[in-house]
PDB file of C-alpha atoms in Angstrom:
ATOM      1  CA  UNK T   1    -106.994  10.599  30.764  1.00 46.00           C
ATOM      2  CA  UNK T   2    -108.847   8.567  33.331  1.00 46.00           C
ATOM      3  CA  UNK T   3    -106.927   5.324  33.265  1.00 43.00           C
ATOM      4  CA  UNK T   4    -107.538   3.829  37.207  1.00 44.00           C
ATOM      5  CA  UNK T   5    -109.378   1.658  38.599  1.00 53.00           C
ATOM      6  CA  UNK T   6    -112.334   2.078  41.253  1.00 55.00           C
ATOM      7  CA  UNK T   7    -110.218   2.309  44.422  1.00 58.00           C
ATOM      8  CA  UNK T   8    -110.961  -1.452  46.504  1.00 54.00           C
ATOM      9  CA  UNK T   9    -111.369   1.120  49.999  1.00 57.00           C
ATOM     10  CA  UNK T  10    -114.796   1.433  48.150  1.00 64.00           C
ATOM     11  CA  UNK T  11    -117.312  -1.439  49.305  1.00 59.00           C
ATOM     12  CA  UNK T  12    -120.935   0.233  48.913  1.00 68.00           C
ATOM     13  CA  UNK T  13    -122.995   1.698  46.929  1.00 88.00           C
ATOM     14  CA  UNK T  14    -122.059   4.241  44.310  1.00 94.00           C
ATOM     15  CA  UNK T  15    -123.759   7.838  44.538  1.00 97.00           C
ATOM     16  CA  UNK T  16    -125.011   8.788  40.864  1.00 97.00           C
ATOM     17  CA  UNK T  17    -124.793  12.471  41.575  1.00 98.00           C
ATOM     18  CA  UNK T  18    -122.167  14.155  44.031  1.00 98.00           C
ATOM     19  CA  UNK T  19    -121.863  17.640  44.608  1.00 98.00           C
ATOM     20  CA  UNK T  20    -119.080  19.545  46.324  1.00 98.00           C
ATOM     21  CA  UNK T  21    -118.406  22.705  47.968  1.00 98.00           C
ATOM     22  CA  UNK T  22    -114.861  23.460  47.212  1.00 98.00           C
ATOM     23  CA  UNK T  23    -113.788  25.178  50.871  1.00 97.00           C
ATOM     24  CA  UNK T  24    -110.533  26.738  52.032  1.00 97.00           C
ATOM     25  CA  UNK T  25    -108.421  27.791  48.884  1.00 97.00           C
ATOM     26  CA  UNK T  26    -107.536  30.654  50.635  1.00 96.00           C
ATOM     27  CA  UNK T  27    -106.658  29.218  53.790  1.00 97.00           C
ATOM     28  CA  UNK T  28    -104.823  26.126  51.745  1.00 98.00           C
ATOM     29  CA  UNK T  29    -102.181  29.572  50.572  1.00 97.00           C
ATOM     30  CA  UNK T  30    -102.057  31.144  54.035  1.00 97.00           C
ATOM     31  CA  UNK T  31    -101.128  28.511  55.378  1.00 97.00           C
ATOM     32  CA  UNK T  32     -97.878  28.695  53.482  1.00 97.00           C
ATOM     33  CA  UNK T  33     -97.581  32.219  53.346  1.00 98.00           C
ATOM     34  CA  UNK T  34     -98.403  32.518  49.608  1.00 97.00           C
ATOM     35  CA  UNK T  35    -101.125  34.922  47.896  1.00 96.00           C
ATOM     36  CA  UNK T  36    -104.705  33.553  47.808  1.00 96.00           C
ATOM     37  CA  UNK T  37    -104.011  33.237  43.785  1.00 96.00           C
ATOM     38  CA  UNK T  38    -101.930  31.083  44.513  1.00 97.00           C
ATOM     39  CA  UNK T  39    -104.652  28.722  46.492  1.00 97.00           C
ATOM     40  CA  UNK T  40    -107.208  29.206  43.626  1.00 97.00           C
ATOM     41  CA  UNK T  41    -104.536  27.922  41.221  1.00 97.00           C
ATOM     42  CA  UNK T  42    -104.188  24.953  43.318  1.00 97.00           C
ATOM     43  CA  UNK T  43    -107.717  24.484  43.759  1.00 97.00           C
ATOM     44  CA  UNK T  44    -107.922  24.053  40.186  1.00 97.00           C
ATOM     45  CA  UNK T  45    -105.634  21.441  39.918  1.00 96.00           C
ATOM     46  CA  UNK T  46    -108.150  19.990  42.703  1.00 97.00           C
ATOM     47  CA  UNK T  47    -111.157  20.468  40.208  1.00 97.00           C
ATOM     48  CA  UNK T  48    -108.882  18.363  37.512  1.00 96.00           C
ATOM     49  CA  UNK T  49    -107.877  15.691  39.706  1.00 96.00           C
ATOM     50  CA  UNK T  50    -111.423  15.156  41.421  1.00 97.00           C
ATOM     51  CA  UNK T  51    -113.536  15.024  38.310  1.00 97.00           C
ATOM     52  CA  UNK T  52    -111.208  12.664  36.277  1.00 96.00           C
ATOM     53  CA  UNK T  53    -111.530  10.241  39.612  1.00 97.00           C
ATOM     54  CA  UNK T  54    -115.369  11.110  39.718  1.00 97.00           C
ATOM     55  CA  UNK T  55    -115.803   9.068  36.344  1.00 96.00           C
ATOM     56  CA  UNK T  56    -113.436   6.428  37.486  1.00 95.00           C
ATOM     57  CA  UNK T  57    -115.722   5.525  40.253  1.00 95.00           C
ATOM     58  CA  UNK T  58    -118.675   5.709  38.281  1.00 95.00           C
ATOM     59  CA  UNK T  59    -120.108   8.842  39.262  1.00 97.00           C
ATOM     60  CA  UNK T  60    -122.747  10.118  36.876  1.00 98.00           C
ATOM     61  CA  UNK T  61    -122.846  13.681  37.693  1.00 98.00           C
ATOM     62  CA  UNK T  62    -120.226  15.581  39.755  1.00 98.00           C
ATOM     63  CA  UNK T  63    -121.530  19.496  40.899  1.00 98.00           C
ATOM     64  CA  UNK T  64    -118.747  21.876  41.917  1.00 98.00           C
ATOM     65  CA  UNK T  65    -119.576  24.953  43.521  1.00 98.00           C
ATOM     66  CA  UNK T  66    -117.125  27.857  41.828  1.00 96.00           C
ATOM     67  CA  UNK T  67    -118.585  30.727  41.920  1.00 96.00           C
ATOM     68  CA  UNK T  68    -121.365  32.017  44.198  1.00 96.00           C
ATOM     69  CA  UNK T  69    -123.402  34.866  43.599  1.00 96.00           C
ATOM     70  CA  UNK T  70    -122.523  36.308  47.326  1.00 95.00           C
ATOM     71  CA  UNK T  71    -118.526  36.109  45.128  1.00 95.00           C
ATOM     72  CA  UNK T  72    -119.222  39.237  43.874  1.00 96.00           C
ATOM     73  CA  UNK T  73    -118.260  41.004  47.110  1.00 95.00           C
ATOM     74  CA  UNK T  74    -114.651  39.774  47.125  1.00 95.00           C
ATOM     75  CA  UNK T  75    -112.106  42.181  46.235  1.00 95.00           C
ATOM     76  CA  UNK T  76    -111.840  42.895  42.346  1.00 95.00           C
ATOM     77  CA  UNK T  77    -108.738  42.040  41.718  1.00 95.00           C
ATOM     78  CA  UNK T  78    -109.839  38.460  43.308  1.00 95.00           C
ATOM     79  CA  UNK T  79    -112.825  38.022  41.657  1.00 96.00           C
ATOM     80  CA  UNK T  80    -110.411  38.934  38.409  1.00 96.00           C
ATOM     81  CA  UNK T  81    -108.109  36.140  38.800  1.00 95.00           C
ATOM     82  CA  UNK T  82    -111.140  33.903  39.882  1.00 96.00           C
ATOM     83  CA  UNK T  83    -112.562  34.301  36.084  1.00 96.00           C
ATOM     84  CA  UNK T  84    -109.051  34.498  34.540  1.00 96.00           C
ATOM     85  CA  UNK T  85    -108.315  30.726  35.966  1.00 96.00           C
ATOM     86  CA  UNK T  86    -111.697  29.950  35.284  1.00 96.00           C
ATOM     87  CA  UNK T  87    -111.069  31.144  31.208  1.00 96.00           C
ATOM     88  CA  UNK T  88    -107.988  28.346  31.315  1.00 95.00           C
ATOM     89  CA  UNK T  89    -109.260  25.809  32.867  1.00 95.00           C
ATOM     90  CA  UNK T  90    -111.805  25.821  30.185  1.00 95.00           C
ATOM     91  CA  UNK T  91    -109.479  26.115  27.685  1.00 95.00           C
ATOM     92  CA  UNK T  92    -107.219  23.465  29.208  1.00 94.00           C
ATOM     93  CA  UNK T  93    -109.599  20.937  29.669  1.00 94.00           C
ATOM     94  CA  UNK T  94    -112.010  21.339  26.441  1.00 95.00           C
ATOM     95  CA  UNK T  95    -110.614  18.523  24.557  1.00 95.00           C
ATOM     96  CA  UNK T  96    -110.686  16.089  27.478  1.00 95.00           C
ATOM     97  CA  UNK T  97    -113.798  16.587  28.375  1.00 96.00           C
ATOM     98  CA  UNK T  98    -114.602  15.921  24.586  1.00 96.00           C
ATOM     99  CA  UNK T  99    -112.501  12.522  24.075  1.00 96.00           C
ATOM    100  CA  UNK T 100    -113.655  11.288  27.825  1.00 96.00           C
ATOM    101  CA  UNK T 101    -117.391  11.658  26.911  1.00 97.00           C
ATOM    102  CA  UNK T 102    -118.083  14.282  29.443  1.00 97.00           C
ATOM    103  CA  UNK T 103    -120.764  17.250  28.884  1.00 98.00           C
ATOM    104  CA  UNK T 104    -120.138  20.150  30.316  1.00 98.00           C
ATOM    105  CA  UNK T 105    -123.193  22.159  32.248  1.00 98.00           C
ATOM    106  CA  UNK T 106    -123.026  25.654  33.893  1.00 98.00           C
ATOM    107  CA  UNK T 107    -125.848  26.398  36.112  1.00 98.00           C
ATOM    108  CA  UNK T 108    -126.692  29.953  37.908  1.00 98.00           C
ATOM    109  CA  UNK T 109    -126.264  33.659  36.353  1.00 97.00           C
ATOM    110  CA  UNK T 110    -123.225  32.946  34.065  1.00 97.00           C
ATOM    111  CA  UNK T 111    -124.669  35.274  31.456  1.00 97.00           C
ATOM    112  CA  UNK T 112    -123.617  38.079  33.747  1.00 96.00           C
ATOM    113  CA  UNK T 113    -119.842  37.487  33.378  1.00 96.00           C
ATOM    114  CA  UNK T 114    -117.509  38.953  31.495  1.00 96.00           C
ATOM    115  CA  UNK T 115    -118.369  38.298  27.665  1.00 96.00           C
ATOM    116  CA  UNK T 116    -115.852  36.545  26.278  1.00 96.00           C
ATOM    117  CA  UNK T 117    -116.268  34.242  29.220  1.00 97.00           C
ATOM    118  CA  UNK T 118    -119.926  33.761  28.687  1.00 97.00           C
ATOM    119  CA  UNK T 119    -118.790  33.161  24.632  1.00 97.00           C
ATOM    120  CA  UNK T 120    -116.424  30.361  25.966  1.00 97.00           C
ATOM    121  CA  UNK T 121    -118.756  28.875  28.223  1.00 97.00           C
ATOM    122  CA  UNK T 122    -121.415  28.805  25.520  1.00 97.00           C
ATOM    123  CA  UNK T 123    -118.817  27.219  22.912  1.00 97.00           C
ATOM    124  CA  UNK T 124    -117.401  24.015  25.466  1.00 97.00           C
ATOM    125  CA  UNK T 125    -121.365  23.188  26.275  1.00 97.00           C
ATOM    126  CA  UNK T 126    -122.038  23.363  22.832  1.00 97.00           C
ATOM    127  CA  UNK T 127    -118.689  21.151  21.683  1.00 97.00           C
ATOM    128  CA  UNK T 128    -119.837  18.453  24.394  1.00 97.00           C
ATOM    129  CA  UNK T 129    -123.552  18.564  24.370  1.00 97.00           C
ATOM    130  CA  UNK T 130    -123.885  15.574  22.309  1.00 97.00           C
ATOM    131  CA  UNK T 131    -121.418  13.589  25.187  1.00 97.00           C
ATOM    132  CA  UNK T 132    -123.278  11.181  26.102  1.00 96.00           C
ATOM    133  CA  UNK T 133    -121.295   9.947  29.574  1.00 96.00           C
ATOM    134  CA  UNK T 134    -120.601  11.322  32.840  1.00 97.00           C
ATOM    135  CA  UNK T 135    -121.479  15.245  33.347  1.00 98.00           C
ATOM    136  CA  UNK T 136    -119.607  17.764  34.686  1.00 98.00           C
ATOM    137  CA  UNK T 137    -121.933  20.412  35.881  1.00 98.00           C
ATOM    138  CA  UNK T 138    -119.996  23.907  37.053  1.00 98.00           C
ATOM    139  CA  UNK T 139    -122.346  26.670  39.315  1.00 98.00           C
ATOM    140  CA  UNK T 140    -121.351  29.987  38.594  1.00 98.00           C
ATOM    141  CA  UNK T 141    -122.322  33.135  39.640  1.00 97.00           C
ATOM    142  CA  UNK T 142    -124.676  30.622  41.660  1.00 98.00           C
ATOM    143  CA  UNK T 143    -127.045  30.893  44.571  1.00 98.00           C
ATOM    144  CA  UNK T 144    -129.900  28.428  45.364  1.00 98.00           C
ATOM    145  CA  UNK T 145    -132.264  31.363  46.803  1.00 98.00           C
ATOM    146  CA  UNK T 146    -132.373  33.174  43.555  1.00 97.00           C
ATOM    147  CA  UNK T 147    -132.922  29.820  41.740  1.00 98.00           C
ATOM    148  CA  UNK T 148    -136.009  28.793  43.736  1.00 98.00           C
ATOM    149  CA  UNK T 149    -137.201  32.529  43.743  1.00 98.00           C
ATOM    150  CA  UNK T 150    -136.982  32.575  39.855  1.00 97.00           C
ATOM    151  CA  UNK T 151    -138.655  28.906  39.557  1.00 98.00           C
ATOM    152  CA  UNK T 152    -141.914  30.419  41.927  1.00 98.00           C
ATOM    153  CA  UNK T 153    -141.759  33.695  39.905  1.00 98.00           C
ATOM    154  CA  UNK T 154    -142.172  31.366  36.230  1.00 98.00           C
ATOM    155  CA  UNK T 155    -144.839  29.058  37.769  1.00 98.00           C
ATOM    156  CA  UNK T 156    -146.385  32.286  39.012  1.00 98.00           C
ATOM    157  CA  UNK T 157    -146.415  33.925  35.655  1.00 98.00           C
ATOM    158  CA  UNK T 158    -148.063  30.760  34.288  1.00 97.00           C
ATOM    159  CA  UNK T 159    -150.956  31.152  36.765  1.00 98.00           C
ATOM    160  CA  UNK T 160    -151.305  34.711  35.923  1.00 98.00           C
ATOM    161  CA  UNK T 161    -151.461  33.622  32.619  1.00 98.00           C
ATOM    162  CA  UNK T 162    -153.901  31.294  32.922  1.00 97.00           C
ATOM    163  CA  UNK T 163    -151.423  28.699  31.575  1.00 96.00           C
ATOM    164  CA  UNK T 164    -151.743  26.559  34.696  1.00 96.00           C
ATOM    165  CA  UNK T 165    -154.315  26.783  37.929  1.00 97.00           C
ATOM    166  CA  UNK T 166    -152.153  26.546  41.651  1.00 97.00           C
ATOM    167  CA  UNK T 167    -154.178  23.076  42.516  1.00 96.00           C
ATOM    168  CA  UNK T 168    -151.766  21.300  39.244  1.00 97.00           C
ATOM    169  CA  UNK T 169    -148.154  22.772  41.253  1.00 97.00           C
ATOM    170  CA  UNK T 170    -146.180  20.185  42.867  1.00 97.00           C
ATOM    171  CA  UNK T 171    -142.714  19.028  43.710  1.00 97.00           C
ATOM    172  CA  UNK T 172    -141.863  17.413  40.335  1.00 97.00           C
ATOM    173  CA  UNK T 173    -144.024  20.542  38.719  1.00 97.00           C
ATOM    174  CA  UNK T 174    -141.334  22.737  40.928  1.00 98.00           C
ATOM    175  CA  UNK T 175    -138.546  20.980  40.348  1.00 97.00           C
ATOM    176  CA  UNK T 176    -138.991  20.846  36.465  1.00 97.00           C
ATOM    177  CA  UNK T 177    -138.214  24.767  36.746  1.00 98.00           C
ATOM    178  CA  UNK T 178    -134.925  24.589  38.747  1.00 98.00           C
ATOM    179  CA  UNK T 179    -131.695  24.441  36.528  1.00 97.00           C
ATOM    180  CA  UNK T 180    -130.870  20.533  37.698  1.00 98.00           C
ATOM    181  CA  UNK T 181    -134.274  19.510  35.974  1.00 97.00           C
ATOM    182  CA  UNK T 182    -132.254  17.428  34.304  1.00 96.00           C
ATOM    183  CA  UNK T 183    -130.089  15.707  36.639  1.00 98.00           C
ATOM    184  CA  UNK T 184    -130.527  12.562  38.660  1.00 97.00           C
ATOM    185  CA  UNK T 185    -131.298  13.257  42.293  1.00 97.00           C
ATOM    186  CA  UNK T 186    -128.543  14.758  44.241  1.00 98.00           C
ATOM    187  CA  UNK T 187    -127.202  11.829  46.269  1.00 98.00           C
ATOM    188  CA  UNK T 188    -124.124  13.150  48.120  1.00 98.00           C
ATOM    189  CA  UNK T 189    -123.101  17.052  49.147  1.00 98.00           C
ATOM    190  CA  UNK T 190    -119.556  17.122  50.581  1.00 98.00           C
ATOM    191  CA  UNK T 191    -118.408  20.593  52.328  1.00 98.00           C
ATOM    192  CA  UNK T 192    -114.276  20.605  51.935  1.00 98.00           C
ATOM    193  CA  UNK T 193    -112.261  22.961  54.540  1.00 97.00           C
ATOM    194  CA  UNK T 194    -114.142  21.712  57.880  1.00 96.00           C
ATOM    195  CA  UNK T 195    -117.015  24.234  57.132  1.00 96.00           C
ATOM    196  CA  UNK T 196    -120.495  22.812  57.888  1.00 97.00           C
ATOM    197  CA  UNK T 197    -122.996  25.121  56.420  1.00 96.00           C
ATOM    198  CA  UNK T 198    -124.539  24.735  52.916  1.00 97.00           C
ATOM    199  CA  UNK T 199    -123.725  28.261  51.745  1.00 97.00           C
ATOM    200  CA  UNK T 200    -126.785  28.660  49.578  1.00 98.00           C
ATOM    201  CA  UNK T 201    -125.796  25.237  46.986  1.00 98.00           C
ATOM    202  CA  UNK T 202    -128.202  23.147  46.230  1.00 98.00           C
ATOM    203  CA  UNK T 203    -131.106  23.708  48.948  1.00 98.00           C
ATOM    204  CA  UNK T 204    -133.790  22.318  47.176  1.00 98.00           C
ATOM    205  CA  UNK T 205    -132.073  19.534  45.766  1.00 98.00           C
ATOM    206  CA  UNK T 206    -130.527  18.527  49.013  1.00 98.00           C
ATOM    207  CA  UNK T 207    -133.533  17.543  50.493  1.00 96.00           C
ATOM    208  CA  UNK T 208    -132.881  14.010  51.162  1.00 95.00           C
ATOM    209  CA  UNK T 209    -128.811  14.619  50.091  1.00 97.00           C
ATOM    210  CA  UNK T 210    -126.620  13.033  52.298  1.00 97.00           C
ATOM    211  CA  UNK T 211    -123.839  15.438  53.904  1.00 98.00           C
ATOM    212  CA  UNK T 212    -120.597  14.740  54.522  1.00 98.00           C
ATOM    213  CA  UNK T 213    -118.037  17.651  56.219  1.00 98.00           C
ATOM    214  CA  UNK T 214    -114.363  17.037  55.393  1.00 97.00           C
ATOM    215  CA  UNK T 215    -111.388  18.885  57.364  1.00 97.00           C
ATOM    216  CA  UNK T 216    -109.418  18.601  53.974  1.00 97.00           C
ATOM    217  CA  UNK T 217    -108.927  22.489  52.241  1.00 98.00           C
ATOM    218  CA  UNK T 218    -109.918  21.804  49.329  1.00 98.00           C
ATOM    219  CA  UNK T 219    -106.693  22.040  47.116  1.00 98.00           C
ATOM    220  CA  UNK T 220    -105.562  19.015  49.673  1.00 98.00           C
ATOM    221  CA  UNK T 221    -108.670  16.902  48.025  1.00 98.00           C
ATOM    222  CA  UNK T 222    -107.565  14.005  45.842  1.00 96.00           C
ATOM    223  CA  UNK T 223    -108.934  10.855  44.567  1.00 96.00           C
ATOM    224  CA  UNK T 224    -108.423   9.178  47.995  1.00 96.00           C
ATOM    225  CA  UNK T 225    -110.429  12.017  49.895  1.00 96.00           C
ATOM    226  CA  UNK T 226    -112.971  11.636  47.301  1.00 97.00           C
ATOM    227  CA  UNK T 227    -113.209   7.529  47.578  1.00 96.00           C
ATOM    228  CA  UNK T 228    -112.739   7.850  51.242  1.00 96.00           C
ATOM    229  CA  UNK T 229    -116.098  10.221  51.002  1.00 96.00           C
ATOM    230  CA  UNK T 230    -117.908   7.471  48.778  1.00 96.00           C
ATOM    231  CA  UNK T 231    -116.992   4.881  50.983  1.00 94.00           C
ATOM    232  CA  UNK T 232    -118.828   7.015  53.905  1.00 95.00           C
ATOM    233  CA  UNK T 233    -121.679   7.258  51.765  1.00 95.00           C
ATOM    234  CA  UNK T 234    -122.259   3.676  51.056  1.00 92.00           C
ATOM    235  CA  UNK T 235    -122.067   2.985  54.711  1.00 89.00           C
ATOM    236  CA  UNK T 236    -124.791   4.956  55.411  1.00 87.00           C
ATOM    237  CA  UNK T 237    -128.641   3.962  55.743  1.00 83.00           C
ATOM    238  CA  UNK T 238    -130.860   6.109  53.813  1.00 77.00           C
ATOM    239  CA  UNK T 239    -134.654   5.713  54.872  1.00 77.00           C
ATOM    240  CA  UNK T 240    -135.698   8.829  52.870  1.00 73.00           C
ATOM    241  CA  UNK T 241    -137.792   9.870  55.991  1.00 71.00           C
ATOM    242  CA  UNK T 242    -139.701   5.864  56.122  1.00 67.00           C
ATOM    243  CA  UNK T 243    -138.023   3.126  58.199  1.00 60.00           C
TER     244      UNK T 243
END
């Protein structure tokens, strides 16, 4: 249960929606000479840590980056333990999420895992949908070029269709099709692991996003890394390309 207070190292403003590009599992576990398992497993205690201090400090909607689409390419027997820690953590954390108020979102091609996962994943949205606090959203089997290829490809279909003429297509028209239609404006994308590429997460919605590179791996990230990051952000001056 989330039982602290905002951390006093935080002075500005408070970023509605943060998303985060969990970096460096593997390089958290050879580090210390331990199986990359053994990194995801701590980068799930990461995910539980960070998102109970996300609604702490007020944050609205926290993004994690799990599962890219470009995943798929790891070796099987990673990408098997990926969705097997992904299967507990969902059954570990179910009940929080419903007594803290939290709704649980998946965004990208989760339909295209395993089935009983997609069955699970289905079930905790369902149990929480009616939460009506802060939202956990989870990207799986994710990738932000397939997104905005599949929003053009619907608007397309509607022109084809003579549902809508080209002239009436514009940002909010665009952005109504993208699977964060219903999210508040992405207001902070942090990058753990010293990395400082976006990885295809979020392009669209990152427009105006501020970014913020951390040399933390990510199963190092805690609720001072995170405040420490929200500090940064409230420090900053965002002129959303005016004065």
């Amino acid at each position: 249960m989330a039982t602290s207070a905002v951390p006093a190292s935080i002075t500005g403003s408070i970023p509605r929606h943060v998303a985060i590009i969990m970096d460096g599992n593997g390089r958290w576990a050879k580090k210390r000479l331990l199986p990359r398992i053994a990194g995801h497993k701590q980068g799930v205690e990461a995910v539980r840590r960070v998102s109970r201090a996300a609604r702490v400090m007020g944050i609205e909607v926290l993004t994690l980056y799990a599962f890219s689409s470009e995943n798929w390419r790891r070796p099987a027997e990673e990408v098997s333990d990926l969705m097997g820690l992904l299967r507990r953590f969902l059954k570990r954390e179910v009940e929080e999420l419903i007594s803290e108020n939290v709704r649980l979102k998946v965004i990208g091609g989760w339909q295209a895992l395993p089935a009983d996962l997609v069955e699970m994943i289905r079930e905790v949205m369902a149990r929480t949908a009616s939460n009506t606090g802060p939202m956990l959203v989870i990207a799986l089997n994710y990738g932000s070029q397939a997104e905005i290829v599949a929003a053009t490809r619907r608007l397309a279909e509607r022109v084809a269709a003579g549902e809508l003429t080209a002239d009436r297509i514009d940002e909010a028209m665009f952005e109504s099709e993208l699977a964060t239609h219903d999210l508040p404006p992405l207001d902070l994308m942090i990058r753990t692991s010293g990395e400082q590429r976006l990885s295809n997460f979020l392009l669209w919605q990152a427009a105006y996003a501020e970014l913020l590179f951390v040399d933390a791996l990510w199963p190092d990230f805690n609720a001072e890394t995170l405040a420490d990051a929200i500090d940064q952000f409230g420090r900053r001056q965002r002129r959303f390309g005016g004065l």
